[in-house]
Amino acid sequence: MTTYDVSELRQRLASLPRLSLATLPTPLQEAPRLSEALGGPLILIKREDLTGMAMGGNKIREFEYSIAQAVEAKCDVLLHSAAAQSNQSRQTAAVAARLGLRSVIVGRQDSHAQLQGNLLLSHLFGAEINLPPMNEQGDTVKATMQRLRDEGCRPFNTSSDGADYRGIAYVDGFCELYDQLQSMDVTPDAIYVCSGAHTHTGLVVAARALGLPWRVVGVSPSQRDDEKAAKQHVELAERHARILDLDVEVTTKDLESYAEFVGEGYGIVTEGSQQALQVTAQTEGLLLDPCYSGKTMAGLMAHIDRGWWTKDHTIVFLHTGGTPALFAYADELGLETPALDGLD
Ligand SMILES: *Cc1c(COP(=O)(O)O)cnc(C)c1O
């Protein structure tokens, strides 16, 4: 176990292939009225929703490293498959357009498959879009990959291919955040992040490599076993460390994440996320999204209520984006406005 400084981490990052997609650094902003409304800690928001391209979000930063692998391998089609309102599908389609590559999106006929939000934007970016019934999605992906190969294409699936490099982008993101905190003369007690996997693991690898004791608290957007997730995330973190040739030790304790704020399931709005969205919008003029950052803020709010964090603490909330999905969730945000009754 070795402790590194920021310039050493940056040196190792600089040896990897990288695209320039995001507008960096993203801002780090105080949210004083939100802190006051929650009666809790100083809250600083790291605006990864403002990565610039295509309405932003964390994948734009991640793709600088992961899709660089696709370019190296001379892939010519970017494929992505997830929910109809997937942010990553929108970001895949946008980055493909920017790189002059083809994009293929295999979504699904779920309850948010209307031509709105992310799905609308994926069309605008010129993606080839297929929305099979839910139970045929996996087979459709396989058949699509085969068809592309038969056509002589080299497809790159942005979910799985180059995935170990997505977290690498957040080793870099952590260095950026660290510099910003230094210049504000602030030491956080914890960083809250929506924990799919990669943003979380990248932040943790960087924090441990720099020898910082800050907690990185993940809130999961989907149902899962917290202990199992931590074990898988340790393995992912180890792969990041190997790519960067870092001698760091990451344990399951470093990768705490909580699935208890998901509610009924992935992509289903909860009372907590409705409340988080409204409080944040109405105190700071800041948008969260219903599936990821909203539930993460709901988790932070619950932890403040439980007394984990008080006025003596400082929390960084890393906003991973996702706000385009808001438009597809218009009538599920818990807003009591008669105007919404007229919408179908
Ligand atoms: C994809 C996504 C996440 C999870 O991202 P990881 O790559 O797993 O870190 C979190 N928030 C939003 C808004 C997303 O689109």
PDB file of N, CA, C and O and ligand atoms in Angstrom, residues 58-59 62 87-88 91 166 170 194-200 221 289 292-293 320-323, ligand 1:
ATOM      1  N   ASN A  58     -22.640  11.823 -16.085  1.00  0.00           N
ATOM      2  CA  ASN A  58     -21.355  11.185 -15.773  1.00  0.00           C
ATOM      3  C   ASN A  58     -20.762  10.368 -16.923  1.00  0.00           C
ATOM      4  O   ASN A  58     -19.554  10.210 -17.020  1.00  0.00           O
ATOM      5  N   LYS A  59     -21.618   9.817 -17.823  1.00  0.00           N
ATOM      6  CA  LYS A  59     -21.065   8.976 -18.895  1.00  0.00           C
ATOM      7  C   LYS A  59     -20.210   9.782 -19.865  1.00  0.00           C
ATOM      8  O   LYS A  59     -19.317   9.217 -20.504  1.00  0.00           O
ATOM      9  N   GLU A  62     -16.954   9.505 -18.360  1.00  0.00           N
ATOM     10  CA  GLU A  62     -16.491   8.104 -18.424  1.00  0.00           C
ATOM     11  C   GLU A  62     -16.070   7.719 -19.842  1.00  0.00           C
ATOM     12  O   GLU A  62     -15.072   7.017 -20.043  1.00  0.00           O
ATOM     13  N   ASN A  87     -30.081   7.164 -19.887  1.00  0.00           N
ATOM     14  CA  ASN A  87     -29.163   8.282 -20.137  1.00  0.00           C
ATOM     15  C   ASN A  87     -27.994   7.818 -20.985  1.00  0.00           C
ATOM     16  O   ASN A  87     -27.524   8.516 -21.875  1.00  0.00           O
ATOM     17  N   GLN A  88     -27.509   6.615 -20.656  1.00  0.00           N
ATOM     18  CA  GLN A  88     -26.324   6.118 -21.359  1.00  0.00           C
ATOM     19  C   GLN A  88     -26.613   5.885 -22.839  1.00  0.00           C
ATOM     20  O   GLN A  88     -25.724   6.061 -23.667  1.00  0.00           O
ATOM     21  N   GLN A  91     -26.337   9.304 -24.355  1.00  0.00           N
ATOM     22  CA  GLN A  91     -24.945   9.745 -24.384  1.00  0.00           C
ATOM     23  C   GLN A  91     -24.135   8.937 -25.414  1.00  0.00           C
ATOM     24  O   GLN A  91     -23.252   9.486 -26.077  1.00  0.00           O
ATOM     25  N   ARG A 166     -14.181   3.065 -17.365  1.00  0.00           N
ATOM     26  CA  ARG A 166     -15.157   4.097 -16.986  1.00  0.00           C
ATOM     27  C   ARG A 166     -14.805   4.679 -15.617  1.00  0.00           C
ATOM     28  O   ARG A 166     -14.847   5.894 -15.412  1.00  0.00           O
ATOM     29  N   TYR A 170     -13.172   8.566 -13.300  1.00  0.00           N
ATOM     30  CA  TYR A 170     -13.470   9.174 -11.999  1.00  0.00           C
ATOM     31  C   TYR A 170     -12.292   9.169 -11.030  1.00  0.00           C
ATOM     32  O   TYR A 170     -12.365   9.783  -9.968  1.00  0.00           O
ATOM     33  N   CYS A 194     -24.476   8.457  -6.665  1.00  0.00           N
ATOM     34  CA  CYS A 194     -25.334   7.389  -7.145  1.00  0.00           C
ATOM     35  C   CYS A 194     -24.418   6.258  -7.594  1.00  0.00           C
ATOM     36  O   CYS A 194     -23.564   6.451  -8.456  1.00  0.00           O
ATOM     37  N   SER A 195     -24.598   5.090  -6.994  1.00  0.00           N
ATOM     38  CA  SER A 195     -23.651   4.009  -7.235  1.00  0.00           C
ATOM     39  C   SER A 195     -24.219   2.950  -8.156  1.00  0.00           C
ATOM     40  O   SER A 195     -24.812   1.970  -7.703  1.00  0.00           O
ATOM     41  N   GLY A 196     -24.069   3.195  -9.472  1.00  0.00           N
ATOM     42  CA  GLY A 196     -24.221   2.068 -10.382  1.00  0.00           C
ATOM     43  C   GLY A 196     -23.026   1.203 -10.073  1.00  0.00           C
ATOM     44  O   GLY A 196     -23.128   0.167  -9.427  1.00  0.00           O
ATOM     45  N   ALA A 197     -21.870   1.689 -10.463  1.00  0.00           N
ATOM     46  CA  ALA A 197     -20.611   1.055 -10.091  1.00  0.00           C
ATOM     47  C   ALA A 197     -19.425   1.984 -10.334  1.00  0.00           C
ATOM     48  O   ALA A 197     -18.693   2.336  -9.405  1.00  0.00           O
ATOM     49  N   HIS A 198     -19.274   2.415 -11.578  1.00  0.00           N
ATOM     50  CA  HIS A 198     -17.988   2.946 -12.046  1.00  0.00           C
ATOM     51  C   HIS A 198     -17.583   4.283 -11.441  1.00  0.00           C
ATOM     52  O   HIS A 198     -16.402   4.475 -11.112  1.00  0.00           O
ATOM     53  N   THR A 199     -18.528   5.193 -11.317  1.00  0.00           N
ATOM     54  CA  THR A 199     -18.190   6.494 -10.721  1.00  0.00           C
ATOM     55  C   THR A 199     -17.712   6.258  -9.286  1.00  0.00           C
ATOM     56  O   THR A 199     -16.685   6.792  -8.842  1.00  0.00           O
ATOM     57  N   HIS A 200     -18.464   5.416  -8.599  1.00  0.00           N
ATOM     58  CA  HIS A 200     -18.177   5.078  -7.210  1.00  0.00           C
ATOM     59  C   HIS A 200     -16.784   4.450  -7.053  1.00  0.00           C
ATOM     60  O   HIS A 200     -15.958   4.898  -6.249  1.00  0.00           O
ATOM     61  N   PRO A 221     -29.226   2.779  -7.584  1.00  0.00           N
ATOM     62  CA  PRO A 221     -30.468   3.070  -8.310  1.00  0.00           C
ATOM     63  C   PRO A 221     -31.307   1.828  -8.589  1.00  0.00           C
ATOM     64  O   PRO A 221     -32.397   1.925  -9.111  1.00  0.00           O
ATOM     65  N   ASP A 289     -32.649  14.080 -11.120  1.00  0.00           N
ATOM     66  CA  ASP A 289     -33.454  13.207 -11.976  1.00  0.00           C
ATOM     67  C   ASP A 289     -34.188  12.180 -11.119  1.00  0.00           C
ATOM     68  O   ASP A 289     -33.781  11.914  -9.991  1.00  0.00           O
ATOM     69  N   TYR A 292     -31.892   8.357 -10.499  1.00  0.00           N
ATOM     70  CA  TYR A 292     -30.518   8.241  -9.985  1.00  0.00           C
ATOM     71  C   TYR A 292     -30.219   9.302  -8.913  1.00  0.00           C
ATOM     72  O   TYR A 292     -30.189   9.008  -7.723  1.00  0.00           O
ATOM     73  N   SER A 293     -30.007  10.535  -9.384  1.00  0.00           N
ATOM     74  CA  SER A 293     -29.592  11.570  -8.428  1.00  0.00           C
ATOM     75  C   SER A 293     -30.698  11.897  -7.419  1.00  0.00           C
ATOM     76  O   SER A 293     -30.418  12.271  -6.280  1.00  0.00           O
ATOM     77  N   THR A 320     -24.720  13.048 -10.765  1.00  0.00           N
ATOM     78  CA  THR A 320     -24.329  12.295 -11.959  1.00  0.00           C
ATOM     79  C   THR A 320     -25.150  12.637 -13.201  1.00  0.00           C
ATOM     80  O   THR A 320     -24.895  12.095 -14.272  1.00  0.00           O
ATOM     81  N   GLY A 321     -26.154  13.502 -13.064  1.00  0.00           N
ATOM     82  CA  GLY A 321     -26.923  13.927 -14.248  1.00  0.00           C
ATOM     83  C   GLY A 321     -28.251  13.210 -14.361  1.00  0.00           C
ATOM     84  O   GLY A 321     -28.875  12.885 -13.354  1.00  0.00           O
ATOM     85  N   GLY A 322     -28.686  12.974 -15.590  1.00  0.00           N
ATOM     86  CA  GLY A 322     -29.932  12.232 -15.816  1.00  0.00           C
ATOM     87  C   GLY A 322     -31.169  13.098 -15.989  1.00  0.00           C
ATOM     88  O   GLY A 322     -32.273  12.574 -16.185  1.00  0.00           O
ATOM     89  N   THR A 323     -30.990  14.416 -15.932  1.00  0.00           N
ATOM     90  CA  THR A 323     -32.154  15.311 -15.926  1.00  0.00           C
ATOM     91  C   THR A 323     -33.033  15.239 -17.186  1.00  0.00           C
ATOM     92  O   THR A 323     -34.223  15.515 -17.075  1.00  0.00           O
TER      93      THR A 323
HETATM   94  C1  LIG B   1     -25.362   5.746 -15.508  1.00  0.00           C
HETATM   95  C2  LIG B   1     -25.737   6.641 -14.423  1.00  0.00           C
HETATM   96  C3  LIG B   1     -25.269   6.431 -13.111  1.00  0.00           C
HETATM   97  C4  LIG B   1     -24.384   5.261 -12.731  1.00  0.00           C
HETATM   98  O1  LIG B   1     -23.181   5.379 -13.405  1.00  0.00           O
HETATM   99  P1  LIG B   1     -21.877   4.492 -13.169  1.00  0.00           P
HETATM  100  O2  LIG B   1     -21.206   4.534 -14.498  1.00  0.00           O
HETATM  101  O3  LIG B   1     -22.273   3.114 -12.807  1.00  0.00           O
HETATM  102  O4  LIG B   1     -21.120   5.185 -12.133  1.00  0.00           O
HETATM  103  C5  LIG B   1     -25.624   7.333 -12.143  1.00  0.00           C
HETATM  104  N1  LIG B   1     -26.385   8.402 -12.427  1.00  0.00           N
HETATM  105  C6  LIG B   1     -26.841   8.658 -13.678  1.00  0.00           C
HETATM  106  C7  LIG B   1     -27.690   9.848 -13.904  1.00  0.00           C
HETATM  107  C8  LIG B   1     -26.531   7.782 -14.719  1.00  0.00           C
HETATM  108  O5  LIG B   1     -26.976   8.042 -15.948  1.00  0.00           O
END
